[in-house]
PDB file of C-alpha atoms in Angstrom:
ATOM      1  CA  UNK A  23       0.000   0.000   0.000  1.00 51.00           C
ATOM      2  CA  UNK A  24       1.453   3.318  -1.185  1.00 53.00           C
ATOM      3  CA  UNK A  25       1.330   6.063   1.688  1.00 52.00           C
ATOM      4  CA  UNK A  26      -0.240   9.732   0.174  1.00 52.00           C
ATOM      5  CA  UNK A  27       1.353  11.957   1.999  1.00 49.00           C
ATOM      6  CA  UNK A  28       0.112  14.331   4.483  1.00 49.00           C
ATOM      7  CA  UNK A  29      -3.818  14.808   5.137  1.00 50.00           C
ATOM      8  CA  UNK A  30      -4.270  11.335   3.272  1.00 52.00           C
ATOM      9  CA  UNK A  31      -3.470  12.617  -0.707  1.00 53.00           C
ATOM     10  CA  UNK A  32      -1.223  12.695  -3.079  1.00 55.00           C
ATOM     11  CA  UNK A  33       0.998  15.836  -2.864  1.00 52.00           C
ATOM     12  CA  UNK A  34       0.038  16.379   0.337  1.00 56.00           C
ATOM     13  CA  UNK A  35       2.840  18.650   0.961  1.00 59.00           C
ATOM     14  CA  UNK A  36       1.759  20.612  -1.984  1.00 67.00           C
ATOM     15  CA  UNK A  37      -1.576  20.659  -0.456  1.00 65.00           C
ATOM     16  CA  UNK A  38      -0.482  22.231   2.770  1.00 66.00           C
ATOM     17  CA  UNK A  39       1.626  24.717   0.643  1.00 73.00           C
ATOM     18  CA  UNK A  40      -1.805  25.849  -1.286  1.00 67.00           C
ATOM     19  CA  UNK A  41      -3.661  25.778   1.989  1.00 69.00           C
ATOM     20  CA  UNK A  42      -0.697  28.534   3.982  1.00 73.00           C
ATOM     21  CA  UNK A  43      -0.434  30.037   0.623  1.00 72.00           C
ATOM     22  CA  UNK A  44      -4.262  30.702   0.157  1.00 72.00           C
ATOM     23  CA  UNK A  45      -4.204  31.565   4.473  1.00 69.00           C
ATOM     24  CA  UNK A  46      -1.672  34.367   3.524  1.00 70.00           C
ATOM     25  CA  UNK A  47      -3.677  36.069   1.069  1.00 67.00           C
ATOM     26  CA  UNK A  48      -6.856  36.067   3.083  1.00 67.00           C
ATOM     27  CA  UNK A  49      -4.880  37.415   6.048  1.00 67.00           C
ATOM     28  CA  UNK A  50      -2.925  40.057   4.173  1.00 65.00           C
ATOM     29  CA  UNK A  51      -5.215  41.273   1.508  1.00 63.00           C
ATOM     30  CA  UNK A  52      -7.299  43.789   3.884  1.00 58.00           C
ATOM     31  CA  UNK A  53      -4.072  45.374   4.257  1.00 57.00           C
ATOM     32  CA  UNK A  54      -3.126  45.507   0.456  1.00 56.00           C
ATOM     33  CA  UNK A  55      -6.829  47.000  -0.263  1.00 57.00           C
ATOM     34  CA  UNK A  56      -6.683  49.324   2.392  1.00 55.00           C
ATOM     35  CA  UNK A  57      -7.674  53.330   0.549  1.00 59.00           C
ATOM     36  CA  UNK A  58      -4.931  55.826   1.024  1.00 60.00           C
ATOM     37  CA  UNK A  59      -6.076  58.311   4.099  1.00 59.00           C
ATOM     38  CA  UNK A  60      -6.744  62.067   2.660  1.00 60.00           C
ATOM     39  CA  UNK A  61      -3.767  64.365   2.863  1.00 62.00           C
ATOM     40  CA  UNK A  62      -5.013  67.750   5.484  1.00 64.00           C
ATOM     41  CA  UNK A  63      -2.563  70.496   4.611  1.00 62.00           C
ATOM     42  CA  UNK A  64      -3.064  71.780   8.401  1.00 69.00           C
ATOM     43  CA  UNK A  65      -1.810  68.044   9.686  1.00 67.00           C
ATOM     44  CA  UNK A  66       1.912  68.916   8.781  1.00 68.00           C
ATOM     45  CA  UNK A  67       1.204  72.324  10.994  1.00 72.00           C
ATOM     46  CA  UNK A  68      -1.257  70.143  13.669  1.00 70.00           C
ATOM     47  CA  UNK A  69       1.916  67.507  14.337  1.00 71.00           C
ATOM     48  CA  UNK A  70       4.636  70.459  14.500  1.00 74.00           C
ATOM     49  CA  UNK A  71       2.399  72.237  17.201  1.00 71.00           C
ATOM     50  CA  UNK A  72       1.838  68.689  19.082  1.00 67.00           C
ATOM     51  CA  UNK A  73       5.166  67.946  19.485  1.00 69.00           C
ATOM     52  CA  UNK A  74       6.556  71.433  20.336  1.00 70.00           C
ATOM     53  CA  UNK A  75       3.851  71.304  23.252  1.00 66.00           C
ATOM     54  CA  UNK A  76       5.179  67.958  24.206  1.00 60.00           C
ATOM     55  CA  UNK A  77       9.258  68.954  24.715  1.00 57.00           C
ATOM     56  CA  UNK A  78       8.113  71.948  26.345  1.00 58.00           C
ATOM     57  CA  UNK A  79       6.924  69.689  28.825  1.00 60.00           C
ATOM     58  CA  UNK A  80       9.397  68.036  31.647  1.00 60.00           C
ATOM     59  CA  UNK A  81       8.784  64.499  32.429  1.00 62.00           C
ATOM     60  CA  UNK A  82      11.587  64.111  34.867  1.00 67.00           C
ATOM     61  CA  UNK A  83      13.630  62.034  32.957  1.00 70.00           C
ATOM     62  CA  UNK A  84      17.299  62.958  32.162  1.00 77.00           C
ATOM     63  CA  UNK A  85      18.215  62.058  28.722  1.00 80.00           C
ATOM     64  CA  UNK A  86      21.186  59.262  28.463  1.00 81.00           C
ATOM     65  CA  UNK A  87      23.745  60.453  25.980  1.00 87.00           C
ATOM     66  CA  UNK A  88      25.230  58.160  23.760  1.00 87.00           C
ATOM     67  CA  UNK A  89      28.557  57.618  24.985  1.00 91.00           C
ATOM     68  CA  UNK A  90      27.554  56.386  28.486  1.00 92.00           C
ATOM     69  CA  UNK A  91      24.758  54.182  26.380  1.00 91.00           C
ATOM     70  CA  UNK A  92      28.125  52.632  25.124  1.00 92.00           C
ATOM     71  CA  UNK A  93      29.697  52.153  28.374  1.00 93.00           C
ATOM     72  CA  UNK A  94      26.731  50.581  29.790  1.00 92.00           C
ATOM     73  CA  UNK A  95      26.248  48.160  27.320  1.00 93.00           C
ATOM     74  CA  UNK A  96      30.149  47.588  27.384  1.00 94.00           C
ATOM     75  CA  UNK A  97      30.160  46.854  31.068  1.00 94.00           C
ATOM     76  CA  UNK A  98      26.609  44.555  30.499  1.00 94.00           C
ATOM     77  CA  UNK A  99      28.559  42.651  27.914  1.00 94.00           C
ATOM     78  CA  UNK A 100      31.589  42.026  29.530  1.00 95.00           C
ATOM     79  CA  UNK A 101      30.345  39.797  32.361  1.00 96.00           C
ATOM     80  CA  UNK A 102      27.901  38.490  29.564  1.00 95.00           C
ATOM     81  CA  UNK A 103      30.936  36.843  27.563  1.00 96.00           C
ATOM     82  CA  UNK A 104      32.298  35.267  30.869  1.00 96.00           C
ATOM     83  CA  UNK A 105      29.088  34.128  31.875  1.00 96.00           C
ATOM     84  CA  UNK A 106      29.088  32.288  28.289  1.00 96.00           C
ATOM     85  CA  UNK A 107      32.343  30.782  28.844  1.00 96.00           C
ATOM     86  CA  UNK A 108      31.615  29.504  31.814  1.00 96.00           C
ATOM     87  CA  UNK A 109      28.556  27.678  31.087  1.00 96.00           C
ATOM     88  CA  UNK A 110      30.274  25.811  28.073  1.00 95.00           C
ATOM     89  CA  UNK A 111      33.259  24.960  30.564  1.00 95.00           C
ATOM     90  CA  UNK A 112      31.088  23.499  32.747  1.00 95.00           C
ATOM     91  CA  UNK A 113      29.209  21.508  29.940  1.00 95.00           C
ATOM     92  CA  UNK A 114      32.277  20.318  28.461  1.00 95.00           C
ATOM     93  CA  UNK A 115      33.080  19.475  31.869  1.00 95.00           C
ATOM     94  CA  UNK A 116      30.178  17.477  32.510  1.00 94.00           C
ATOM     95  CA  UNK A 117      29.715  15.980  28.732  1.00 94.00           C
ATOM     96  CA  UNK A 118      33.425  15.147  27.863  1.00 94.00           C
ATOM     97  CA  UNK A 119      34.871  14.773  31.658  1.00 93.00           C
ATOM     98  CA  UNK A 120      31.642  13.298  33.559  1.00 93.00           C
ATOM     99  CA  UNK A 121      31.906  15.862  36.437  1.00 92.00           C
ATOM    100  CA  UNK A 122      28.628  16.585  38.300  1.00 94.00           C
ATOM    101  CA  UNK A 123      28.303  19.797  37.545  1.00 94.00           C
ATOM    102  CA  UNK A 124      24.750  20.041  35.615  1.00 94.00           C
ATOM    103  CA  UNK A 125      23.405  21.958  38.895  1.00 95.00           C
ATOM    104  CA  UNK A 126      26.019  25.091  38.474  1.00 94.00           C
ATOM    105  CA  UNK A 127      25.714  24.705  34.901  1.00 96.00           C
ATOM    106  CA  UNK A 128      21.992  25.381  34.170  1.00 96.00           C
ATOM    107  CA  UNK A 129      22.605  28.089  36.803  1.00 96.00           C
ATOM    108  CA  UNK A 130      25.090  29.787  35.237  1.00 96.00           C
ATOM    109  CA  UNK A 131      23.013  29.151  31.741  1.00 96.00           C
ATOM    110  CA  UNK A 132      19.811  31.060  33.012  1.00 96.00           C
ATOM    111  CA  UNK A 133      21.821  34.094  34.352  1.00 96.00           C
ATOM    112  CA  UNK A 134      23.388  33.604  31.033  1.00 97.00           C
ATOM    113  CA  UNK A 135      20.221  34.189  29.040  1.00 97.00           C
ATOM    114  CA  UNK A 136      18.390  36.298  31.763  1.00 96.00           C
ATOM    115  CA  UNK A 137      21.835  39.260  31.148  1.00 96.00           C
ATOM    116  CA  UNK A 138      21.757  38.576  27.558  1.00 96.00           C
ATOM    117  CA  UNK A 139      17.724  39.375  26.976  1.00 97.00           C
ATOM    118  CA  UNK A 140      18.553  42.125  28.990  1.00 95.00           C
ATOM    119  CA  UNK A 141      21.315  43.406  26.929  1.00 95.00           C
ATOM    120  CA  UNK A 142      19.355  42.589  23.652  1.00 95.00           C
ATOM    121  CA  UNK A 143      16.653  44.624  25.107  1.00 94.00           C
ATOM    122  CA  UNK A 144      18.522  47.392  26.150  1.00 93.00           C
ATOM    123  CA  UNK A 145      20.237  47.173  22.642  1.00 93.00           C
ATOM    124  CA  UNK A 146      17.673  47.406  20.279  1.00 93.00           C
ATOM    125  CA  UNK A 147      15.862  50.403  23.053  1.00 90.00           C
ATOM    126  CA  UNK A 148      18.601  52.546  23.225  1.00 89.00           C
ATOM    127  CA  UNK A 149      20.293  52.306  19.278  1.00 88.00           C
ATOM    128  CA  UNK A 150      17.541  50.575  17.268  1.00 84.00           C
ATOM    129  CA  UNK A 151      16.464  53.790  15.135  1.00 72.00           C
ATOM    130  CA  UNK A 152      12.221  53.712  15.535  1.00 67.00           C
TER     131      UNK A 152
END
């Protein structure tokens, strides 16, 4: 007996192609379709207006400038190497030598990832251009 592929035919992986192929249009086609909104001449004026208002006001926040941005990453990525060496000493350790050191080493692996989503964050806040 011959198998058919996924969902019981023949070319089912073809058929699942169609079917997320077909899913993708429904899904982004409102978007495509979607009328351009009328230009306002006044909106250019409106915005400028807005967001003079809004630096006039004081929010209590003291702007970071870039070069201590740098340093701060810089010292967040420093321990953030070790803390990667570390954890792949310990698992050669453990894989190659046998030492019983999975306890320290999924330790060291979650500080690991907690510092570097906390970089990444950090990262993309500070220097990703929105």
């Amino acid at each position: 007996m011959k198998s058919h592929g996924f969902l019981g035919c023949r070319g089912g992986w073809s058929l699942l192609t169609w079917m997320i192929f077909i899913l993708g249009l429904a899904l982004f086609r409102p978007a495509l379709a979607a009328p351009d909104a009328p230009q306002n001449p006044n909106a250019v004026q409106v915005m400028e207006a807005f967001q003079k208002q809004q630096g006039d006001k004081d929010d209590g926040v003291t702007p970071v400038d870039d070069h201590k941005k740098k340093i701060i990453m810089f010292i967040m990525g420093v321990p953030l190497i070790l803390m990667v060496l570390v954890t792949g000493v310990l698992g050669i350790g453990m894989g190659i030598y046998g030492k019983p050191w999975f306890v320290p080493h999924m330790i060291m692996a979650g500080l690991t990832m907690t510092l570097a989503l906390v970089h990444a964050i950090v990262g993309v806040a500070w220097f990703f251009p929105f």
